[in-house]
Tab-separated table of C-alpha atoms and ligand atoms in Angstrom:
chain	number	residue	atom	x	y	z
A	1325	MET	CA	0.008	0.042	-0.055
A	1326	LYS	CA	1.160	3.483	-0.804
A	1327	GLY	CA	2.116	5.972	1.919
A	1328	ILE	CA	0.362	9.270	2.629
A	1329	PHE	CA	1.689	12.679	1.407
A	1330	ILE	CA	0.638	15.712	3.499
A	1331	VAL	CA	1.418	19.265	2.484
A	1332	LEU	CA	1.187	22.520	4.508
A	1333	GLU	CA	0.808	25.609	2.545
A	1334	GLY	CA	0.524	29.335	3.421
A	1335	ILE	CA	2.268	32.728	3.272
A	1336	ASP	CA	5.353	33.377	5.003
A	1337	GLY	CA	5.108	33.487	8.763
A	1338	CYS	CA	1.937	31.569	8.792
A	1339	GLY	CA	3.521	28.885	11.322
A	1340	LYS	CA	4.004	25.971	9.121
A	1341	SER	CA	7.326	24.999	10.606
A	1342	THR	CA	5.999	25.060	14.082
A	1343	GLN	CA	3.080	22.914	13.088
A	1344	ILE	CA	5.155	20.465	11.218
A	1345	LYS	CA	7.361	20.007	14.211
A	1346	HIS	CA	4.328	19.248	16.153
A	1347	LEU	CA	2.970	16.759	13.685
A	1348	SER	CA	6.463	15.031	13.409
A	1349	LYS	CA	5.813	14.047	17.215
A	1350	TRP	CA	2.034	13.567	17.156
A	1351	LEU	CA	1.610	11.554	13.997
A	1352	PRO	CA	3.754	8.640	14.690
A	1353	ASN	CA	2.148	8.096	18.106
A	1354	SER	CA	-1.423	8.835	16.771
A	1355	GLY	CA	-2.262	5.250	15.852
A	1356	LEU	CA	-2.968	6.451	12.437
A	1357	MET	CA	0.109	5.329	10.582
A	1358	PRO	CA	0.330	1.584	9.884
A	1359	GLU	CA	2.793	-0.501	11.994
A	1360	GLY	CA	6.443	-0.223	11.055
A	1361	LYS	CA	6.086	2.772	8.603
A	1362	LYS	CA	8.090	5.841	9.120
A	1363	LEU	CA	7.400	9.557	8.833
A	1364	PHE	CA	9.609	11.826	6.930
A	1365	ILE	CA	9.463	15.616	7.003
A	1366	THR	CA	10.644	17.621	3.902
A	1367	ARG	CA	10.378	21.178	2.476
A	1368	GLU	CA	10.423	22.983	-0.801
A	1369	PRO	CA	12.699	24.481	-1.893
A	1370	GLY	CA	15.450	22.427	-0.427
A	1371	GLY	CA	14.048	18.985	0.198
A	1372	THR	CA	17.125	17.288	-1.480
A	1373	LYS	CA	20.893	18.087	-1.572
A	1374	LEU	CA	20.509	19.475	-5.031
A	1375	GLY	CA	17.497	21.363	-3.841
A	1376	GLU	CA	19.472	22.944	-1.061
A	1377	SER	CA	21.735	24.545	-3.605
A	1378	LEU	CA	18.778	25.653	-5.585
A	1379	ARG	CA	17.257	27.182	-2.407
A	1380	GLN	CA	20.459	29.220	-2.024
A	1381	LEU	CA	20.330	30.507	-5.646
A	1382	LEU	CA	16.552	31.337	-5.120
A	1383	LEU	CA	16.634	32.951	-1.814
A	1384	ASN	CA	19.950	34.186	-0.793
A	1385	VAL	CA	21.661	35.870	-3.866
A	1386	CYS	CA	22.599	39.482	-4.096
A	1387	LYS	CA	20.205	41.713	-6.196
A	1388	ASP	CA	22.560	41.665	-9.308
A	1389	GLU	CA	22.396	37.918	-9.434
A	1390	ALA	CA	18.667	37.572	-8.719
A	1391	PRO	CA	16.849	35.285	-11.109
A	1392	LYS	CA	14.505	36.889	-13.627
A	1393	ASN	CA	10.821	35.618	-13.125
A	1394	LEU	CA	10.911	32.926	-15.668
A	1395	THR	CA	14.313	31.776	-14.279
A	1396	GLU	CA	12.818	31.718	-10.805
A	1397	LEU	CA	9.886	29.571	-11.975
A	1398	LEU	CA	12.227	27.006	-13.538
A	1399	LEU	CA	14.377	26.827	-10.443
A	1400	TYR	CA	11.418	25.972	-8.303
A	1401	ALA	CA	10.275	23.548	-10.925
A	1402	ALA	CA	13.821	22.078	-10.902
A	1403	ASP	CA	13.843	21.721	-7.274
A	1404	ARG	CA	10.397	20.040	-7.424
A	1405	ALA	CA	11.428	17.565	-10.148
A	1406	GLN	CA	14.458	16.378	-8.024
A	1407	HIS	CA	12.387	16.361	-4.821
A	1408	VAL	CA	9.561	14.234	-6.373
A	1409	SER	CA	11.889	11.641	-7.959
A	1410	GLN	CA	14.524	11.390	-5.488
A	1411	LYS	CA	12.542	11.629	-2.255
A	1412	ILE	CA	8.730	11.818	-2.348
A	1413	LEU	CA	8.106	9.077	-4.729
A	1414	PRO	CA	10.472	6.455	-3.105
A	1415	ILE	CA	8.972	7.249	0.197
A	1416	ILE	CA	5.287	6.846	-0.706
A	1417	ASN	CA	6.045	3.758	-2.854
A	1418	ASN	CA	7.584	2.224	0.139
A	1419	GLY	CA	4.416	2.760	2.174
A	1420	ASP	CA	6.065	5.551	4.343
A	1421	TRP	CA	4.436	8.932	5.118
A	1422	ILE	CA	5.759	12.219	4.247
A	1423	ILE	CA	4.946	15.864	5.161
A	1424	SER	CA	6.187	18.643	3.007
A	1425	ASP	CA	6.499	22.343	4.021
A	1426	ARG	CA	5.232	23.797	0.578
A	1427	TYR	CA	4.637	21.961	-2.745
A	1428	SER	CA	3.429	22.881	-6.093
A	1429	SER	CA	0.657	25.211	-5.035
A	1430	SER	CA	3.224	27.579	-3.525
A	1431	THR	CA	4.495	28.021	-7.179
A	1432	MET	CA	0.951	28.908	-8.285
A	1433	ALA	CA	0.455	31.250	-5.542
A	1434	TYR	CA	3.862	33.062	-5.565
A	1435	GLN	CA	4.812	32.891	-9.251
A	1436	GLY	CA	1.256	32.678	-10.747
A	1437	PHE	CA	-0.760	35.110	-8.658
A	1438	GLY	CA	2.323	36.945	-6.986
A	1439	ARG	CA	4.442	37.456	-10.131
A	1440	ARG	CA	1.665	37.034	-12.456
A	1441	ILE	CA	3.313	34.501	-14.692
A	1442	ASN	CA	0.816	32.729	-17.142
A	1443	LYS	CA	-1.066	30.131	-15.005
A	1444	LEU	CA	-1.469	27.729	-17.871
A	1445	LEU	CA	2.311	27.590	-18.234
A	1446	ILE	CA	2.711	27.084	-14.471
A	1447	LYS	CA	0.127	24.233	-14.624
A	1448	GLN	CA	1.965	22.579	-17.418
A	1449	LEU	CA	5.288	22.851	-15.636
A	1450	GLU	CA	3.690	21.507	-12.576
A	1451	ASP	CA	2.550	18.362	-14.388
A	1452	ILE	CA	6.067	17.874	-15.640
A	1453	ALA	CA	7.847	18.581	-12.497
A	1454	THR	CA	5.423	16.464	-10.116
A	1455	GLN	CA	5.022	13.529	-12.580
A	1456	GLY	CA	1.325	13.800	-11.521
A	1457	VAL	CA	2.212	13.197	-7.748
A	1458	LYS	CA	-0.404	15.014	-5.829
A	1459	ALA	CA	-0.650	15.370	-2.082
A	1460	ASP	CA	-3.237	13.280	-0.295
A	1461	ILE	CA	-3.943	16.002	2.184
A	1462	ASN	CA	-3.393	19.874	1.723
A	1463	LEU	CA	-3.776	22.138	4.520
A	1464	LEU	CA	-3.742	25.963	4.198
A	1465	LEU	CA	-2.683	27.835	7.366
A	1466	ASP	CA	-4.317	31.100	6.918
A	1467	ILE	CA	-3.026	34.354	8.477
A	1468	SER	CA	-3.649	37.951	7.228
A	1469	VAL	CA	-0.819	39.773	5.266
A	1470	SER	CA	-0.513	42.295	8.131
A	1471	GLU	CA	-0.098	39.487	10.686
A	1472	SER	CA	2.528	37.903	8.375
A	1473	ILE	CA	4.378	41.093	8.331
A	1474	HIS	CA	4.139	41.751	12.048
A	1475	ARG	CA	5.317	38.101	12.974
A	1476	ARG	CA	8.532	38.655	10.748
A	1477	HIS	CA	9.441	42.131	11.715
A	1478	ASN	CA	12.384	41.059	13.713
A	1479	THR	CA	13.768	38.324	11.259
A	1480	THR	CA	15.985	38.824	8.159
A	1481	GLU	CA	13.952	38.603	5.100
A	1482	ASP	CA	15.024	36.335	2.226
A	1483	ARG	CA	14.458	37.545	-1.480
A	1484	ILE	CA	10.860	36.551	-1.880
A	1485	GLU	CA	9.893	37.802	1.598
A	1486	SER	CA	11.323	41.296	0.844
A	1487	GLU	CA	8.893	41.697	-2.128
A	1488	GLY	CA	6.426	43.633	0.112
A	1489	GLN	CA	2.904	44.007	1.028
A	1490	VAL	CA	1.245	44.223	-2.268
A	1491	PHE	CA	3.025	41.105	-3.725
A	1492	LEU	CA	2.122	39.262	-0.519
A	1493	GLU	CA	-1.572	40.341	-0.706
A	1494	ARG	CA	-1.782	38.661	-4.272
A	1495	VAL	CA	-0.103	35.456	-2.995
A	1496	ALA	CA	-2.467	35.320	-0.004
A	1497	LYS	CA	-5.385	35.745	-2.298
A	1498	GLY	CA	-3.909	33.138	-4.649
A	1499	PHE	CA	-3.619	30.552	-1.759
A	1500	LYS	CA	-7.325	31.276	-0.770
A	1501	THR	CA	-8.495	30.894	-4.390
A	1502	ILE	CA	-6.541	27.639	-4.837
A	1503	ALA	CA	-7.926	26.208	-1.483
A	1504	LYS	CA	-11.507	26.987	-2.474
A	1505	GLU	CA	-10.955	25.510	-6.095
A	1506	LYS	CA	-9.473	22.426	-4.583
A	1507	ASP	CA	-11.528	22.105	-1.531
A	1508	TRP	CA	-8.680	22.076	0.881
A	1509	THR	CA	-9.138	22.607	4.573
A	1510	ILE	CA	-8.390	26.181	5.610
A	1511	ILE	CA	-6.986	26.444	9.136
A	1512	PRO	CA	-7.330	29.867	10.793
A	1513	ALA	CA	-3.684	30.189	12.067
A	1514	ASN	CA	-3.930	33.390	13.733
A	1515	GLN	CA	-4.715	31.697	17.165
A	1516	GLN	CA	-2.641	29.986	19.942
A	1517	LYS	CA	-0.443	27.454	18.416
A	1518	GLU	CA	-1.903	24.646	20.474
A	1519	ILE	CA	-5.353	25.394	19.013
A	1520	VAL	CA	-3.960	25.431	15.513
A	1521	SER	CA	-2.124	21.995	16.344
A	1522	LYS	CA	-5.594	20.535	17.529
A	1523	GLN	CA	-7.356	21.646	14.396
A	1524	ILE	CA	-4.803	20.261	12.103
A	1525	GLU	CA	-4.899	16.808	13.959
A	1526	LEU	CA	-8.698	16.716	13.596
A	1527	SER	CA	-8.498	17.822	9.818
A	1528	ILE	CA	-5.982	14.921	9.218
A	1529	ILE	CA	-8.090	12.429	11.063
A	1530	LYS	CA	-11.147	13.565	9.127
A	1531	SER	CA	-9.460	13.457	5.767
A	1532	LEU	CA	-7.894	9.946	6.413
A	1533	SER	CA	-11.193	8.475	7.429
A	1534	LYS	CA	-12.758	9.953	4.211
A	1535	MET	CA	-9.954	8.413	2.192
A	1536	GLU	CA	-10.661	4.976	3.842
A	1537	LYS	CA	-14.235	5.159	2.714
A	1538	LYS	CA	-13.471	5.550	-0.913
B	2744	TYD	P1	10.012	28.889	3.171
B	2744	TYD	O1	10.878	27.726	3.322
B	2744	TYD	O2	8.429	28.635	3.555
B	2744	TYD	O3	10.520	30.146	3.969
B	2744	TYD	P2	11.155	30.121	5.432
B	2744	TYD	O4	12.431	29.316	5.475
B	2744	TYD	O5	11.219	31.633	5.623
B	2744	TYD	O6	10.151	29.444	6.256
B	2744	TYD	O7	9.790	29.325	1.794
B	2744	TYD	C1	10.976	29.935	0.997
B	2744	TYD	C2	10.262	31.150	0.112
B	2744	TYD	O8	10.149	30.571	-1.217
B	2744	TYD	C3	8.940	31.579	0.527
B	2744	TYD	O9	9.118	33.065	0.605
B	2744	TYD	C4	8.025	31.124	-0.627
B	2744	TYD	C5	8.921	31.001	-1.799
B	2744	TYD	N1	8.312	29.944	-2.761
B	2744	TYD	C6	8.039	30.362	-3.981
B	2744	TYD	O10	8.107	31.481	-4.267
B	2744	TYD	N2	7.549	29.324	-4.999
B	2744	TYD	C7	7.584	28.104	-4.634
B	2744	TYD	O11	7.265	27.075	-5.540
B	2744	TYD	C8	7.999	27.540	-3.284
B	2744	TYD	C9	8.096	26.086	-3.004
B	2744	TYD	C10	8.370	28.583	-2.398
């Protein structure tokens, strides 16, 4: 039996990393995973060794060396292609479970809605890079743009985070549009982290039981 692939999405500062840390402890002890199967945690960009190098090129380059929009799109796609074939597919084919901090919808939200690159092109590239591999469960952690900016005011911004409020508004709208279209669970994430964790747990339990019935 194939493993389960879970993805957390959302704008910068929505708390994905904190919640994934929680899930990495909770899920293996929840009784939901089959006996003997492992849980892996990963992220995009940077889920593989090659991806780590691509992440540096995408996020931590000086302004003169910054990738143009199309280059940026292709680098995220390259990271994803490597991630899917080297890590995600082998893990789920082995029946193990994997949680990813971001996946292909981040490209639709940031490069499609944020940078306004042609969405059909992005969709075509997504099909190529993912080989059709889709997450079994997608969760959107929803915070407002002002909350995102507030939460990050003491941190050093990477290249994408420094795009500013108007860009982030488009990305946030993009995530909500995608979530509605694809019928994802939207978790209001502007609450105590323990409450957010509980809602995520319940949502995963519900999604898994729906999948069992199919
Ligand atoms: P992330 O790892 O969530 O940032 P952090 O380490 O600060 O938590 O994501 C890195 C950045 O890359 C984030 O600003 C969103 C951006 N991104 C895209 O623009 N397109 C994509 O396809 C992906 C996966 C990420």
